[in-house]
Amino acid sequence: MILIKSKTEIDFIRASNKIVAETLKLVKHHTKPGVSTLELDQIAEDWIRSNGGVPAFKGYKQYGTIDFPGTICASIDEEVVHGIPGNRILKEGEIFSVDIGVLKNNYYGDAAISIAVGEISEEKKLLMKVTEESLYKGIEVAVANNRIGDIGAAVQQYVESFGFSVVRDLCGHGVGRKLHEDPQIPNYGKKGTGALIKNGMTIAIEPMVNIGTYKVNVADDGWTVYTADRMPSAHFEHTIAIINGKPEILSVS
Ligand code: MF3
Ligand code: CO
């Protein structure tokens, strides 16, 4: 069931997403060669808690065999999403994808960015740029009376025009009192399909884009999703609300 939120509820979701956006900025600021993903995880957790929030992914049970142990999802290069923060040290030339969720006042925020570690290859730069732009292509068509399938169609068309591929196994989602609500928001599909987009919907759009195959696997840790061909991947995510027929990005600082 797709829940329609009141203005007050959207204000709470906006507040949680503001903390998410600030935390992403902070992590980006501290991202450089030589830093471990666990150090960045700690910086993120401190900021979230000092702002009255709770890290939303910590203890999350949905996918893995173990509960997710981190505040951030830290995914490097061929790791697509859901990487576990640890002692791995970031190296020049890597793509560092960071996903953050915050719970505050019983409402969630969720957003993600990919960050270049030092100087990266032109191909990786293009992958990151196209992934971020594809998110905005999806957001643009998230207007009242369009359909959820229009979002994925816009993302897919844009991504594939550069010869990159869109991950199929993971989707965006509604956001509210739960981190993952209906509807699922695939990053591929057909225009004119899926649920009608309505005012008061709050959704996370999160294209995961690969240089090579769209196929992915899950690592032995039960969490880390990586590309089947081990080629690089990028991920950008915003939570948006449909207000007065138009998308408003909530995950901004
Ligand atoms: N943005 C990701 C998602 O919506 C974050 C989930 S990580 C988890 O799937 F730890 F919460 F699973
Ligand atoms: Co999400």
PDB file of C-alpha atoms in Angstrom, residues 39-227:
ATOM      1  CA  GLU A  39      36.743   6.011  10.373  1.00  0.00           C
ATOM      2  CA  LEU A  40      34.218   7.606   8.029  1.00  0.00           C
ATOM      3  CA  ASP A  41      31.473   5.470   9.546  1.00  0.00           C
ATOM      4  CA  GLN A  42      32.329   6.835  13.001  1.00  0.00           C
ATOM      5  CA  ILE A  43      32.335  10.427  11.763  1.00  0.00           C
ATOM      6  CA  ALA A  44      28.890   9.832  10.239  1.00  0.00           C
ATOM      7  CA  GLU A  45      27.459   8.193  13.346  1.00  0.00           C
ATOM      8  CA  ASP A  46      28.713  11.004  15.600  1.00  0.00           C
ATOM      9  CA  TRP A  47      27.154  13.682  13.412  1.00  0.00           C
ATOM     10  CA  ILE A  48      23.807  11.885  13.171  1.00  0.00           C
ATOM     11  CA  ARG A  49      23.556  11.264  16.915  1.00  0.00           C
ATOM     12  CA  SER A  50      24.662  14.795  17.829  1.00  0.00           C
ATOM     13  CA  ASN A  51      21.739  15.991  15.704  1.00  0.00           C
ATOM     14  CA  GLY A  52      19.230  13.848  17.558  1.00  0.00           C
ATOM     15  CA  GLY A  53      19.032  11.183  14.887  1.00  0.00           C
ATOM     16  CA  VAL A  54      19.658   7.449  14.872  1.00  0.00           C
ATOM     17  CA  PRO A  55      21.608   5.687  12.114  1.00  0.00           C
ATOM     18  CA  ALA A  56      18.849   3.874  10.239  1.00  0.00           C
ATOM     19  CA  PHE A  57      20.867   1.078   8.677  1.00  0.00           C
ATOM     20  CA  LYS A  58      22.545  -0.047  11.899  1.00  0.00           C
ATOM     21  CA  GLY A  59      20.899  -3.296  12.964  1.00  0.00           C
ATOM     22  CA  TYR A  60      18.839  -3.491   9.764  1.00  0.00           C
ATOM     23  CA  LYS A  61      17.641  -7.037   9.166  1.00  0.00           C
ATOM     24  CA  GLN A  62      16.144  -7.204   5.713  1.00  0.00           C
ATOM     25  CA  TYR A  63      18.814  -8.626   3.443  1.00  0.00           C
ATOM     26  CA  GLY A  64      21.818 -10.095   5.189  1.00  0.00           C
ATOM     27  CA  THR A  65      22.445 -13.122   7.302  1.00  0.00           C
ATOM     28  CA  ILE A  66      23.800 -10.738   9.955  1.00  0.00           C
ATOM     29  CA  ASP A  67      22.183  -7.438  10.931  1.00  0.00           C
ATOM     30  CA  PHE A  68      23.867  -4.544   9.125  1.00  0.00           C
ATOM     31  CA  PRO A  69      26.625  -3.370  11.495  1.00  0.00           C
ATOM     32  CA  GLY A  70      27.390   0.088  10.110  1.00  0.00           C
ATOM     33  CA  THR A  71      25.987   3.600  10.009  1.00  0.00           C
ATOM     34  CA  ILE A  72      27.021   4.015   6.387  1.00  0.00           C
ATOM     35  CA  CYS A  73      27.003   1.582   3.521  1.00  0.00           C
ATOM     36  CA  ALA A  74      30.543   1.837   2.149  1.00  0.00           C
ATOM     37  CA  SER A  75      30.910   0.344  -1.332  1.00  0.00           C
ATOM     38  CA  ILE A  76      34.133   0.626  -3.337  1.00  0.00           C
ATOM     39  CA  ASP A  77      34.514   0.291  -7.127  1.00  0.00           C
ATOM     40  CA  GLU A  78      32.916  -3.053  -8.138  1.00  0.00           C
ATOM     41  CA  GLU A  79      30.916  -3.026  -4.914  1.00  0.00           C
ATOM     42  CA  VAL A  80      27.518  -1.655  -5.905  1.00  0.00           C
ATOM     43  CA  VAL A  81      25.770  -1.107  -2.555  1.00  0.00           C
ATOM     44  CA  HIS A  82      25.503  -2.407   1.029  1.00  0.00           C
ATOM     45  CA  GLY A  83      29.261  -2.641   1.645  1.00  0.00           C
ATOM     46  CA  ILE A  84      30.125  -3.012   5.332  1.00  0.00           C
ATOM     47  CA  PRO A  85      32.448  -0.343   6.772  1.00  0.00           C
ATOM     48  CA  GLY A  86      35.707  -1.780   8.040  1.00  0.00           C
ATOM     49  CA  ASN A  87      39.483  -1.519   8.065  1.00  0.00           C
ATOM     50  CA  ARG A  88      39.777  -1.229   4.297  1.00  0.00           C
ATOM     51  CA  ILE A  89      41.752   1.886   3.402  1.00  0.00           C
ATOM     52  CA  LEU A  90      40.529   4.068   0.536  1.00  0.00           C
ATOM     53  CA  LYS A  91      43.002   4.376  -2.319  1.00  0.00           C
ATOM     54  CA  GLU A  92      43.541   6.997  -5.002  1.00  0.00           C
ATOM     55  CA  GLY A  93      41.497   6.200  -8.104  1.00  0.00           C
ATOM     56  CA  GLU A  94      38.628   4.419  -6.373  1.00  0.00           C
ATOM     57  CA  ILE A  95      34.933   5.201  -6.498  1.00  0.00           C
ATOM     58  CA  PHE A  96      33.580   5.334  -2.950  1.00  0.00           C
ATOM     59  CA  SER A  97      29.795   4.967  -2.770  1.00  0.00           C
ATOM     60  CA  VAL A  98      28.234   6.054   0.503  1.00  0.00           C
ATOM     61  CA  ASP A  99      24.622   5.416   1.462  1.00  0.00           C
ATOM     62  CA  ILE A 100      23.165   6.870   4.663  1.00  0.00           C
ATOM     63  CA  GLY A 101      19.841   6.542   6.455  1.00  0.00           C
ATOM     64  CA  VAL A 102      18.615   8.518   9.468  1.00  0.00           C
ATOM     65  CA  LEU A 103      15.646   7.983  11.752  1.00  0.00           C
ATOM     66  CA  LYS A 104      14.379  10.955  13.742  1.00  0.00           C
ATOM     67  CA  ASN A 105      10.915  11.685  15.158  1.00  0.00           C
ATOM     68  CA  ASN A 106       9.809   8.280  13.789  1.00  0.00           C
ATOM     69  CA  TYR A 107      10.493   9.254  10.177  1.00  0.00           C
ATOM     70  CA  TYR A 108      13.299   8.158   7.908  1.00  0.00           C
ATOM     71  CA  GLY A 109      15.670   9.878   5.533  1.00  0.00           C
ATOM     72  CA  ASP A 110      17.734   8.025   2.916  1.00  0.00           C
ATOM     73  CA  ALA A 111      20.250   9.234   0.347  1.00  0.00           C
ATOM     74  CA  ALA A 112      23.511   8.227  -1.288  1.00  0.00           C
ATOM     75  CA  ILE A 113      26.403   9.629  -3.297  1.00  0.00           C
ATOM     76  CA  SER A 114      29.462   8.270  -5.049  1.00  0.00           C
ATOM     77  CA  ILE A 115      32.703  10.085  -4.319  1.00  0.00           C
ATOM     78  CA  ALA A 116      35.968  10.088  -6.272  1.00  0.00           C
ATOM     79  CA  VAL A 117      38.925   9.131  -4.085  1.00  0.00           C
ATOM     80  CA  GLY A 118      41.668  11.477  -5.276  1.00  0.00           C
ATOM     81  CA  GLU A 119      42.120  11.491  -9.040  1.00  0.00           C
ATOM     82  CA  ILE A 120      40.069   8.844 -10.890  1.00  0.00           C
ATOM     83  CA  SER A 121      40.013   7.641 -14.503  1.00  0.00           C
ATOM     84  CA  GLU A 122      37.989   9.443 -17.170  1.00  0.00           C
ATOM     85  CA  GLU A 123      35.797   6.367 -17.517  1.00  0.00           C
ATOM     86  CA  LYS A 124      34.958   6.360 -13.808  1.00  0.00           C
ATOM     87  CA  LYS A 125      34.320  10.113 -13.912  1.00  0.00           C
ATOM     88  CA  LEU A 126      31.832   9.589 -16.733  1.00  0.00           C
ATOM     89  CA  LEU A 127      30.177   6.702 -14.877  1.00  0.00           C
ATOM     90  CA  MET A 128      29.671   8.874 -11.794  1.00  0.00           C
ATOM     91  CA  LYS A 129      28.404  11.835 -13.824  1.00  0.00           C
ATOM     92  CA  VAL A 130      25.945   9.747 -15.819  1.00  0.00           C
ATOM     93  CA  THR A 131      24.675   8.013 -12.671  1.00  0.00           C
ATOM     94  CA  GLU A 132      24.024  11.311 -10.892  1.00  0.00           C
ATOM     95  CA  GLU A 133      22.415  12.815 -13.982  1.00  0.00           C
ATOM     96  CA  SER A 134      20.225   9.722 -14.402  1.00  0.00           C
ATOM     97  CA  LEU A 135      18.907  10.307 -10.883  1.00  0.00           C
ATOM     98  CA  TYR A 136      17.827  13.796 -11.944  1.00  0.00           C
ATOM     99  CA  LYS A 137      16.254  12.395 -15.123  1.00  0.00           C
ATOM    100  CA  GLY A 138      14.193  10.131 -12.870  1.00  0.00           C
ATOM    101  CA  ILE A 139      13.284  12.936 -10.464  1.00  0.00           C
ATOM    102  CA  GLU A 140      12.171  15.184 -13.360  1.00  0.00           C
ATOM    103  CA  VAL A 141       9.428  12.778 -14.396  1.00  0.00           C
ATOM    104  CA  ALA A 142       8.279  12.077 -10.817  1.00  0.00           C
ATOM    105  CA  VAL A 143       5.323  14.434 -11.206  1.00  0.00           C
ATOM    106  CA  ALA A 144       1.682  13.899 -10.274  1.00  0.00           C
ATOM    107  CA  ASN A 145      -0.283  11.813 -12.785  1.00  0.00           C
ATOM    108  CA  ASN A 146       2.822  10.232 -14.280  1.00  0.00           C
ATOM    109  CA  ARG A 147       3.472   6.618 -13.312  1.00  0.00           C
ATOM    110  CA  ILE A 148       6.210   4.985 -11.236  1.00  0.00           C
ATOM    111  CA  GLY A 149       7.418   3.157 -14.366  1.00  0.00           C
ATOM    112  CA  ASP A 150       8.146   6.509 -15.999  1.00  0.00           C
ATOM    113  CA  ILE A 151      10.950   7.039 -13.483  1.00  0.00           C
ATOM    114  CA  GLY A 152      12.770   3.818 -14.315  1.00  0.00           C
ATOM    115  CA  ALA A 153      12.210   4.303 -18.027  1.00  0.00           C
ATOM    116  CA  ALA A 154      13.834   7.757 -17.881  1.00  0.00           C
ATOM    117  CA  VAL A 155      16.778   6.484 -15.818  1.00  0.00           C
ATOM    118  CA  GLN A 156      17.348   3.456 -18.041  1.00  0.00           C
ATOM    119  CA  GLN A 157      17.102   5.351 -21.302  1.00  0.00           C
ATOM    120  CA  TYR A 158      19.634   7.926 -20.159  1.00  0.00           C
ATOM    121  CA  VAL A 159      22.097   5.398 -18.717  1.00  0.00           C
ATOM    122  CA  GLU A 160      21.987   3.052 -21.687  1.00  0.00           C
ATOM    123  CA  SER A 161      22.533   5.918 -24.146  1.00  0.00           C
ATOM    124  CA  PHE A 162      26.084   6.029 -22.716  1.00  0.00           C
ATOM    125  CA  GLY A 163      26.529   2.248 -23.008  1.00  0.00           C
ATOM    126  CA  PHE A 164      26.325   1.739 -19.245  1.00  0.00           C
ATOM    127  CA  SER A 165      23.866  -0.628 -17.557  1.00  0.00           C
ATOM    128  CA  VAL A 166      21.293  -0.302 -14.796  1.00  0.00           C
ATOM    129  CA  VAL A 167      21.192  -2.778 -11.907  1.00  0.00           C
ATOM    130  CA  ARG A 168      17.907  -4.704 -11.921  1.00  0.00           C
ATOM    131  CA  ASP A 169      18.063  -6.609  -8.637  1.00  0.00           C
ATOM    132  CA  LEU A 170      17.745  -3.575  -6.363  1.00  0.00           C
ATOM    133  CA  CYS A 171      15.227  -0.744  -6.470  1.00  0.00           C
ATOM    134  CA  GLY A 172      14.267   2.572  -4.954  1.00  0.00           C
ATOM    135  CA  HIS A 173      11.328   2.636  -2.563  1.00  0.00           C
ATOM    136  CA  GLY A 174       8.811   4.643  -0.594  1.00  0.00           C
ATOM    137  CA  VAL A 175      10.184   6.321   2.559  1.00  0.00           C
ATOM    138  CA  GLY A 176       8.294   7.326   5.688  1.00  0.00           C
ATOM    139  CA  ARG A 177       7.698   5.660   9.036  1.00  0.00           C
ATOM    140  CA  LYS A 178       9.543   2.747   7.490  1.00  0.00           C
ATOM    141  CA  LEU A 179      12.834   2.882   5.597  1.00  0.00           C
ATOM    142  CA  HIS A 180      11.394   0.745   2.837  1.00  0.00           C
ATOM    143  CA  GLU A 181       7.750   1.318   1.969  1.00  0.00           C
ATOM    144  CA  ASP A 182       5.712   0.697  -1.148  1.00  0.00           C
ATOM    145  CA  PRO A 183       6.087   1.304  -3.992  1.00  0.00           C
ATOM    146  CA  GLN A 184       9.279  -0.237  -5.289  1.00  0.00           C
ATOM    147  CA  ILE A 185      10.976   2.110  -7.742  1.00  0.00           C
ATOM    148  CA  PRO A 186      12.885   0.126 -10.362  1.00  0.00           C
ATOM    149  CA  ASN A 187      15.578   1.950 -12.312  1.00  0.00           C
ATOM    150  CA  TYR A 188      14.474   0.315 -15.548  1.00  0.00           C
ATOM    151  CA  GLY A 189      11.169  -0.424 -17.228  1.00  0.00           C
ATOM    152  CA  LYS A 190       8.426   0.885 -19.435  1.00  0.00           C
ATOM    153  CA  LYS A 191       6.866   4.309 -19.561  1.00  0.00           C
ATOM    154  CA  GLY A 192       3.179   4.383 -18.594  1.00  0.00           C
ATOM    155  CA  THR A 193       3.385   1.343 -16.287  1.00  0.00           C
ATOM    156  CA  GLY A 194       3.128   1.029 -12.519  1.00  0.00           C
ATOM    157  CA  ALA A 195       1.266   3.019  -9.879  1.00  0.00           C
ATOM    158  CA  LEU A 196       0.080   6.559 -10.474  1.00  0.00           C
ATOM    159  CA  ILE A 197       2.289   9.221  -8.869  1.00  0.00           C
ATOM    160  CA  LYS A 198       0.321  11.399  -6.455  1.00  0.00           C
ATOM    161  CA  ASN A 199       0.817  14.426  -4.236  1.00  0.00           C
ATOM    162  CA  GLY A 200       2.031  13.442  -0.776  1.00  0.00           C
ATOM    163  CA  MET A 201       4.107  10.476  -1.934  1.00  0.00           C
ATOM    164  CA  THR A 202       7.635  10.346  -0.501  1.00  0.00           C
ATOM    165  CA  ILE A 203      10.011   8.120  -2.431  1.00  0.00           C
ATOM    166  CA  ALA A 204      13.705   7.345  -2.688  1.00  0.00           C
ATOM    167  CA  ILE A 205      15.055   7.087  -6.227  1.00  0.00           C
ATOM    168  CA  GLU A 206      18.435   5.367  -6.342  1.00  0.00           C
ATOM    169  CA  PRO A 207      19.998   4.362  -9.644  1.00  0.00           C
ATOM    170  CA  MET A 208      22.906   1.910  -9.409  1.00  0.00           C
ATOM    171  CA  VAL A 209      24.828   2.042 -12.668  1.00  0.00           C
ATOM    172  CA  ASN A 210      27.529  -0.319 -13.935  1.00  0.00           C
ATOM    173  CA  ILE A 211      30.142   0.105 -16.647  1.00  0.00           C
ATOM    174  CA  GLY A 212      29.741  -3.545 -17.685  1.00  0.00           C
ATOM    175  CA  THR A 213      26.997  -6.060 -17.056  1.00  0.00           C
ATOM    176  CA  TYR A 214      23.938  -5.158 -14.993  1.00  0.00           C
ATOM    177  CA  LYS A 215      24.257  -8.479 -13.198  1.00  0.00           C
ATOM    178  CA  VAL A 216      25.275  -8.480  -9.558  1.00  0.00           C
ATOM    179  CA  ASN A 217      26.132 -10.997  -6.822  1.00  0.00           C
ATOM    180  CA  VAL A 218      26.117 -10.887  -3.043  1.00  0.00           C
ATOM    181  CA  ALA A 219      29.382 -11.504  -1.177  1.00  0.00           C
ATOM    182  CA  ASP A 220      29.898 -14.100   1.555  1.00  0.00           C
ATOM    183  CA  ASP A 221      29.330 -11.419   4.217  1.00  0.00           C
ATOM    184  CA  GLY A 222      25.673 -11.601   3.196  1.00  0.00           C
ATOM    185  CA  TRP A 223      25.526  -7.873   2.398  1.00  0.00           C
ATOM    186  CA  THR A 224      28.008  -6.517  -0.092  1.00  0.00           C
ATOM    187  CA  VAL A 225      26.486  -6.437  -3.574  1.00  0.00           C
ATOM    188  CA  TYR A 226      29.155  -6.486  -6.291  1.00  0.00           C
ATOM    189  CA  THR A 227      29.103  -6.512 -10.090  1.00  0.00           C
TER     190      THR A 227
END
